[in-house]
């Protein structure tokens, strides 16, 4: 079964840091690019960051550029999001999501980040 | 960044209706456009990719069309399970940012 499981969310004060993790299973992790997508309470989806399957290209939304860092560990089939200088407006459910030319075809269940 | 604008923001319709949701990009994204369905408390689900390709397992009443800057998602005959929020997303690699539309909430009339 193809699966993405996020962890690492929680409550953090403004200005603090948090590291999200995503464990991938059921597919060849190195064949796929990956994303982080978030959704603030009662709001729409916001794309956050993207990393290619080789790690050669990394993109960020302007709202997180300079504060968030995406990375992957192919040895452990893991995706990460290091979040620094967190703001109240970063409060959201964060989804780990798989992509490869077909949009995002697999989503995790999400992990909740609360900045307060 | 490329801006994606969906219309309408809310749509009221009845079971059996044919409905169309529109998504406009601020610049061309070729056919790099996907549509998702999201229900409350759940992760989104991919419906359409590359503007008009139906994802495996998605009912054929869903269809997508368009290219460049104008796209649409059509549901040919609404079923009770289709009442949800729909999002478009551009994933043009050259844009270096894969923005979503603001969403369209499809409600029961």
mmCIF file of C-alpha atoms in Angstrom:
data_model
loop_
_atom_site.group_PDB
_atom_site.id
_atom_site.type_symbol
_atom_site.label_atom_id
_atom_site.label_comp_id
_atom_site.label_asym_id
_atom_site.label_seq_id
_atom_site.Cartn_x
_atom_site.Cartn_y
_atom_site.Cartn_z
ATOM 1 C CA UNK A 1 0.000 0.000 0.000
ATOM 2 C CA UNK A 2 1.303 3.430 -0.961
ATOM 3 C CA UNK A 3 1.458 5.525 2.172
ATOM 4 C CA UNK A 4 2.745 8.854 3.474
ATOM 5 C CA UNK A 5 2.758 9.459 7.228
ATOM 6 C CA UNK A 6 3.595 12.872 8.639
ATOM 7 C CA UNK A 7 4.815 13.589 12.143
ATOM 8 C CA UNK A 8 6.433 16.380 14.121
ATOM 9 C CA UNK A 9 3.575 18.833 14.378
ATOM 10 C CA UNK A 10 2.686 20.552 17.617
ATOM 11 C CA UNK A 11 2.358 23.810 19.513
ATOM 12 C CA UNK A 12 5.201 26.307 19.214
ATOM 13 C CA UNK A 13 5.625 29.949 20.165
ATOM 14 C CA UNK A 14 6.090 32.666 17.540
ATOM 15 C CA UNK A 15 9.727 32.809 16.472
ATOM 16 C CA UNK A 16 10.234 29.145 17.308
ATOM 17 C CA UNK A 17 11.238 26.189 15.166
ATOM 18 C CA UNK A 18 9.754 22.829 14.289
ATOM 19 C CA UNK A 19 10.834 19.966 12.050
ATOM 20 C CA UNK A 20 8.209 17.965 10.212
ATOM 21 C CA UNK A 21 8.909 14.454 8.960
ATOM 22 C CA UNK A 22 7.157 12.301 6.389
ATOM 23 C CA UNK A 23 7.694 8.546 6.140
ATOM 24 C CA UNK A 24 7.027 7.108 2.698
ATOM 25 C CA UNK A 25 6.266 3.456 2.000
ATOM 26 C CA UNK A 26 4.829 1.207 -0.675
ATOM 27 C CA UNK A 27 6.599 2.842 -3.621
ATOM 28 C CA UNK A 28 10.098 3.597 -4.912
ATOM 29 C CA UNK A 29 10.769 6.871 -3.123
ATOM 30 C CA UNK A 30 13.633 7.860 -5.414
ATOM 31 C CA UNK A 31 11.312 7.841 -8.456
ATOM 32 C CA UNK A 32 9.178 10.681 -7.126
ATOM 33 C CA UNK A 33 9.372 14.373 -6.433
ATOM 34 C CA UNK A 34 7.749 15.490 -3.197
ATOM 35 C CA UNK A 35 5.873 18.487 -1.824
ATOM 36 C CA UNK A 36 4.660 20.058 1.365
ATOM 37 C CA UNK A 37 1.202 21.614 1.167
ATOM 38 C CA UNK A 38 -0.568 23.340 4.044
ATOM 39 C CA UNK A 39 -4.088 24.383 4.933
ATOM 40 C CA UNK A 40 -4.823 26.999 7.565
ATOM 41 C CA UNK A 41 -8.005 26.491 9.617
ATOM 42 C CA UNK A 42 -11.053 27.161 7.442
ATOM 43 C CA UNK A 43 -8.889 28.183 4.492
ATOM 44 C CA UNK A 44 -7.827 26.765 1.147
ATOM 45 C CA UNK A 45 -4.802 24.736 0.145
ATOM 46 C CA UNK A 46 -1.434 26.493 -0.045
ATOM 47 C CA UNK A 47 1.523 24.897 -1.770
ATOM 48 C CA UNK A 48 4.625 25.333 0.431
ATOM 49 C CA UNK A 49 7.648 23.602 -1.067
ATOM 50 C CA UNK A 50 8.837 21.055 -3.655
ATOM 51 C CA UNK A 51 11.923 18.882 -4.096
ATOM 52 C CA UNK A 52 12.731 16.800 -7.160
ATOM 53 C CA UNK A 53 13.401 13.074 -6.885
ATOM 54 C CA UNK A 54 17.148 13.707 -7.100
ATOM 55 C CA UNK A 55 17.093 16.759 -4.864
ATOM 56 C CA UNK A 56 18.549 18.816 -7.718
ATOM 57 C CA UNK A 57 15.726 21.368 -7.739
ATOM 58 C CA UNK A 58 14.009 22.885 -4.730
ATOM 59 C CA UNK A 59 11.255 25.503 -4.808
ATOM 60 C CA UNK A 60 9.479 27.474 -2.078
ATOM 61 C CA UNK A 61 6.394 29.629 -1.830
ATOM 62 C CA UNK A 62 7.276 33.280 -1.250
ATOM 63 C CA UNK A 63 5.493 33.139 2.117
ATOM 64 C CA UNK A 64 8.064 30.679 3.529
ATOM 65 C CA UNK A 65 11.196 31.451 1.521
ATOM 66 C CA UNK A 66 14.192 31.992 3.798
ATOM 67 C CA UNK A 67 12.423 30.440 6.798
ATOM 68 C CA UNK A 68 11.584 26.866 5.711
ATOM 69 C CA UNK A 69 13.940 24.216 4.304
ATOM 70 C CA UNK A 70 12.807 21.070 2.536
ATOM 71 C CA UNK A 71 15.049 18.006 2.391
ATOM 72 C CA UNK A 72 14.872 14.280 1.748
ATOM 73 C CA UNK A 73 16.736 11.186 2.915
ATOM 74 C CA UNK A 74 16.453 8.488 0.290
ATOM 75 C CA UNK A 75 18.160 5.951 2.549
ATOM 76 C CA UNK A 76 15.223 6.079 4.950
ATOM 77 C CA UNK A 77 12.475 7.086 2.465
ATOM 78 C CA UNK A 78 11.862 10.264 4.411
ATOM 79 C CA UNK A 79 10.910 13.837 3.577
ATOM 80 C CA UNK A 80 11.503 16.724 5.962
ATOM 81 C CA UNK A 81 10.477 20.330 6.445
ATOM 82 C CA UNK A 82 12.564 22.440 8.794
ATOM 83 C CA UNK A 83 10.525 25.453 9.833
ATOM 84 C CA UNK A 84 12.249 28.393 11.525
ATOM 85 C CA UNK A 85 11.052 31.850 12.603
ATOM 86 C CA UNK A 86 7.504 30.560 12.809
ATOM 87 C CA UNK A 87 4.651 33.041 12.700
ATOM 88 C CA UNK A 88 1.049 32.869 13.882
ATOM 89 C CA UNK A 89 -0.002 32.749 10.230
ATOM 90 C CA UNK A 90 1.945 29.497 9.746
ATOM 91 C CA UNK A 91 -0.697 27.708 11.830
ATOM 92 C CA UNK A 92 -2.047 24.963 9.561
ATOM 93 C CA UNK A 93 -2.354 21.306 8.771
ATOM 94 C CA UNK A 94 0.750 20.344 6.806
ATOM 95 C CA UNK A 95 0.462 17.587 4.199
ATOM 96 C CA UNK A 96 3.293 15.586 2.691
ATOM 97 C CA UNK A 97 2.448 14.888 -0.951
ATOM 98 C CA UNK A 98 3.870 12.869 -3.863
ATOM 99 C CA UNK A 99 4.084 14.132 -7.410
ATOM 100 C CA UNK A 100 5.508 13.175 -10.795
ATOM 101 C CA UNK A 101 3.979 14.913 -13.782
ATOM 102 C CA UNK A 102 0.424 14.018 -12.770
ATOM 103 C CA UNK A 103 -0.126 16.621 -10.112
ATOM 104 C CA UNK A 104 -0.208 15.367 -6.527
ATOM 105 C CA UNK A 105 -1.446 11.788 -6.619
ATOM 106 C CA UNK A 106 -0.753 10.694 -3.033
ATOM 107 C CA UNK A 107 -1.300 12.721 0.144
ATOM 108 C CA UNK A 108 -0.538 12.002 3.769
ATOM 109 C CA UNK A 109 -3.129 12.441 6.491
ATOM 110 C CA UNK A 110 -1.553 15.703 7.658
ATOM 111 C CA UNK A 111 0.112 16.958 10.828
ATOM 112 C CA UNK A 112 -1.084 20.035 12.692
ATOM 113 C CA UNK A 113 1.199 22.959 13.472
ATOM 114 C CA UNK A 114 -0.067 25.617 15.870
ATOM 115 C CA UNK A 115 1.931 28.792 16.400
ATOM 116 C CA UNK A 116 0.655 30.666 19.439
ATOM 117 C CA UNK B 1 4.304 33.840 -9.071
ATOM 118 C CA UNK B 2 1.442 32.597 -11.225
ATOM 119 C CA UNK B 3 -1.934 33.382 -9.693
ATOM 120 C CA UNK B 4 -4.809 30.934 -10.068
ATOM 121 C CA UNK B 5 -8.356 32.267 -9.862
ATOM 122 C CA UNK B 6 -11.338 29.943 -9.576
ATOM 123 C CA UNK B 7 -14.958 30.817 -10.192
ATOM 124 C CA UNK B 8 -17.399 30.674 -8.682
ATOM 125 C CA UNK B 9 -16.249 30.548 -5.060
ATOM 126 C CA UNK B 10 -19.489 28.822 -4.072
ATOM 127 C CA UNK B 11 -21.857 26.864 -6.266
ATOM 128 C CA UNK B 12 -25.291 25.576 -5.246
ATOM 129 C CA UNK B 13 -26.623 22.702 -7.297
ATOM 130 C CA UNK B 14 -28.908 19.668 -7.144
ATOM 131 C CA UNK B 15 -28.303 15.975 -7.637
ATOM 132 C CA UNK B 16 -28.360 15.254 -11.365
ATOM 133 C CA UNK B 17 -27.238 18.757 -12.390
ATOM 134 C CA UNK B 18 -24.363 19.402 -14.757
ATOM 135 C CA UNK B 19 -21.903 21.863 -13.238
ATOM 136 C CA UNK B 20 -18.754 23.581 -14.445
ATOM 137 C CA UNK B 21 -16.007 25.215 -12.379
ATOM 138 C CA UNK B 22 -13.538 27.553 -14.057
ATOM 139 C CA UNK B 23 -9.885 28.179 -13.249
ATOM 140 C CA UNK B 24 -7.872 31.004 -14.798
ATOM 141 C CA UNK B 25 -4.085 31.365 -14.645
ATOM 142 C CA UNK B 26 -2.388 34.757 -14.656
ATOM 143 C CA UNK B 27 -0.004 33.444 -17.341
ATOM 144 C CA UNK B 28 0.192 30.347 -19.451
ATOM 145 C CA UNK B 29 0.785 27.047 -17.672
ATOM 146 C CA UNK B 30 0.405 25.001 -20.866
ATOM 147 C CA UNK B 31 -1.532 21.900 -19.753
ATOM 148 C CA UNK B 32 0.135 21.579 -16.345
ATOM 149 C CA UNK B 33 -3.105 21.831 -14.441
ATOM 150 C CA UNK B 34 -4.682 19.464 -11.913
ATOM 151 C CA UNK B 35 -8.053 19.350 -10.175
ATOM 152 C CA UNK B 36 -8.651 18.031 -6.645
ATOM 153 C CA UNK B 37 -11.671 17.255 -4.528
ATOM 154 C CA UNK B 38 -11.529 17.767 -0.760
ATOM 155 C CA UNK B 39 -14.053 16.818 1.875
ATOM 156 C CA UNK B 40 -14.016 18.241 5.432
ATOM 157 C CA UNK B 41 -11.266 16.807 7.605
ATOM 158 C CA UNK B 42 -9.774 14.798 4.753
ATOM 159 C CA UNK B 43 -6.772 15.123 2.482
ATOM 160 C CA UNK B 44 -7.481 16.233 -1.090
ATOM 161 C CA UNK B 45 -8.013 13.655 -3.819
ATOM 162 C CA UNK B 46 -6.633 13.969 -7.347
ATOM 163 C CA UNK B 47 -9.363 13.976 -10.002
ATOM 164 C CA UNK B 48 -7.789 15.330 -13.198
ATOM 165 C CA UNK B 49 -4.164 15.866 -14.237
ATOM 166 C CA UNK B 50 -2.558 17.496 -17.248
ATOM 167 C CA UNK B 51 -5.783 19.480 -17.696
ATOM 168 C CA UNK B 52 -7.881 16.671 -19.131
ATOM 169 C CA UNK B 53 -6.585 13.269 -18.017
ATOM 170 C CA UNK B 54 -8.849 11.388 -15.629
ATOM 171 C CA UNK B 55 -7.024 9.887 -12.654
ATOM 172 C CA UNK B 56 -7.469 6.146 -12.294
ATOM 173 C CA UNK B 57 -10.540 5.218 -10.277
ATOM 174 C CA UNK B 58 -12.260 8.581 -10.688
ATOM 175 C CA UNK B 59 -15.807 8.343 -12.119
ATOM 176 C CA UNK B 60 -16.187 9.308 -15.752
ATOM 177 C CA UNK B 61 -18.769 11.993 -14.893
ATOM 178 C CA UNK B 62 -15.729 14.166 -14.058
ATOM 179 C CA UNK B 63 -13.948 15.792 -16.986
ATOM 180 C CA UNK B 64 -11.409 18.550 -17.478
ATOM 181 C CA UNK B 65 -10.587 20.805 -20.380
ATOM 182 C CA UNK B 66 -8.519 23.818 -21.343
ATOM 183 C CA UNK B 67 -4.944 24.888 -21.907
ATOM 184 C CA UNK B 68 -2.814 27.969 -21.533
ATOM 185 C CA UNK B 69 -4.692 30.187 -19.077
ATOM 186 C CA UNK B 70 -8.292 28.953 -19.129
ATOM 187 C CA UNK B 71 -9.405 25.640 -17.649
ATOM 188 C CA UNK B 72 -12.615 24.018 -16.520
ATOM 189 C CA UNK B 73 -13.808 21.051 -14.488
ATOM 190 C CA UNK B 74 -17.212 19.634 -15.397
ATOM 191 C CA UNK B 75 -19.306 17.144 -13.473
ATOM 192 C CA UNK B 76 -21.869 15.789 -15.917
ATOM 193 C CA UNK B 77 -24.483 14.571 -13.425
ATOM 194 C CA UNK B 78 -23.978 15.451 -9.776
ATOM 195 C CA UNK B 79 -24.111 12.638 -7.277
ATOM 196 C CA UNK B 80 -24.565 13.051 -3.497
ATOM 197 C CA UNK B 81 -20.907 12.133 -2.927
ATOM 198 C CA UNK B 82 -19.736 15.044 -5.130
ATOM 199 C CA UNK B 83 -20.656 17.810 -2.708
ATOM 200 C CA UNK B 84 -17.237 18.989 -1.587
ATOM 201 C CA UNK B 85 -14.655 21.700 -2.231
ATOM 202 C CA UNK B 86 -12.721 21.653 -5.498
ATOM 203 C CA UNK B 87 -9.281 23.132 -6.145
ATOM 204 C CA UNK B 88 -7.239 23.655 -9.255
ATOM 205 C CA UNK B 89 -3.440 23.689 -9.117
ATOM 206 C CA UNK B 90 -0.861 24.655 -11.707
ATOM 207 C CA UNK B 91 2.330 22.631 -11.672
ATOM 208 C CA UNK B 92 4.319 24.180 -14.481
ATOM 209 C CA UNK B 93 7.939 23.368 -13.526
ATOM 210 C CA UNK B 94 9.230 26.532 -15.158
ATOM 211 C CA UNK B 95 7.117 28.622 -12.774
ATOM 212 C CA UNK B 96 9.132 27.296 -9.785
ATOM 213 C CA UNK B 97 5.958 27.557 -7.630
ATOM 214 C CA UNK B 98 2.912 25.307 -7.876
ATOM 215 C CA UNK B 99 0.003 27.483 -6.827
ATOM 216 C CA UNK B 100 -3.548 26.420 -5.998
ATOM 217 C CA UNK B 101 -6.738 28.244 -6.781
ATOM 218 C CA UNK B 102 -8.719 29.524 -3.810
ATOM 219 C CA UNK B 103 -11.264 26.708 -4.049
ATOM 220 C CA UNK B 104 -14.898 26.275 -5.079
ATOM 221 C CA UNK B 105 -17.352 24.937 -2.533
ATOM 222 C CA UNK B 106 -20.067 22.865 -4.175
ATOM 223 C CA UNK B 107 -23.180 22.883 -2.001
ATOM 224 C CA UNK B 108 -26.510 21.131 -2.159
ATOM 225 C CA UNK B 109 -29.289 23.429 -3.335
#
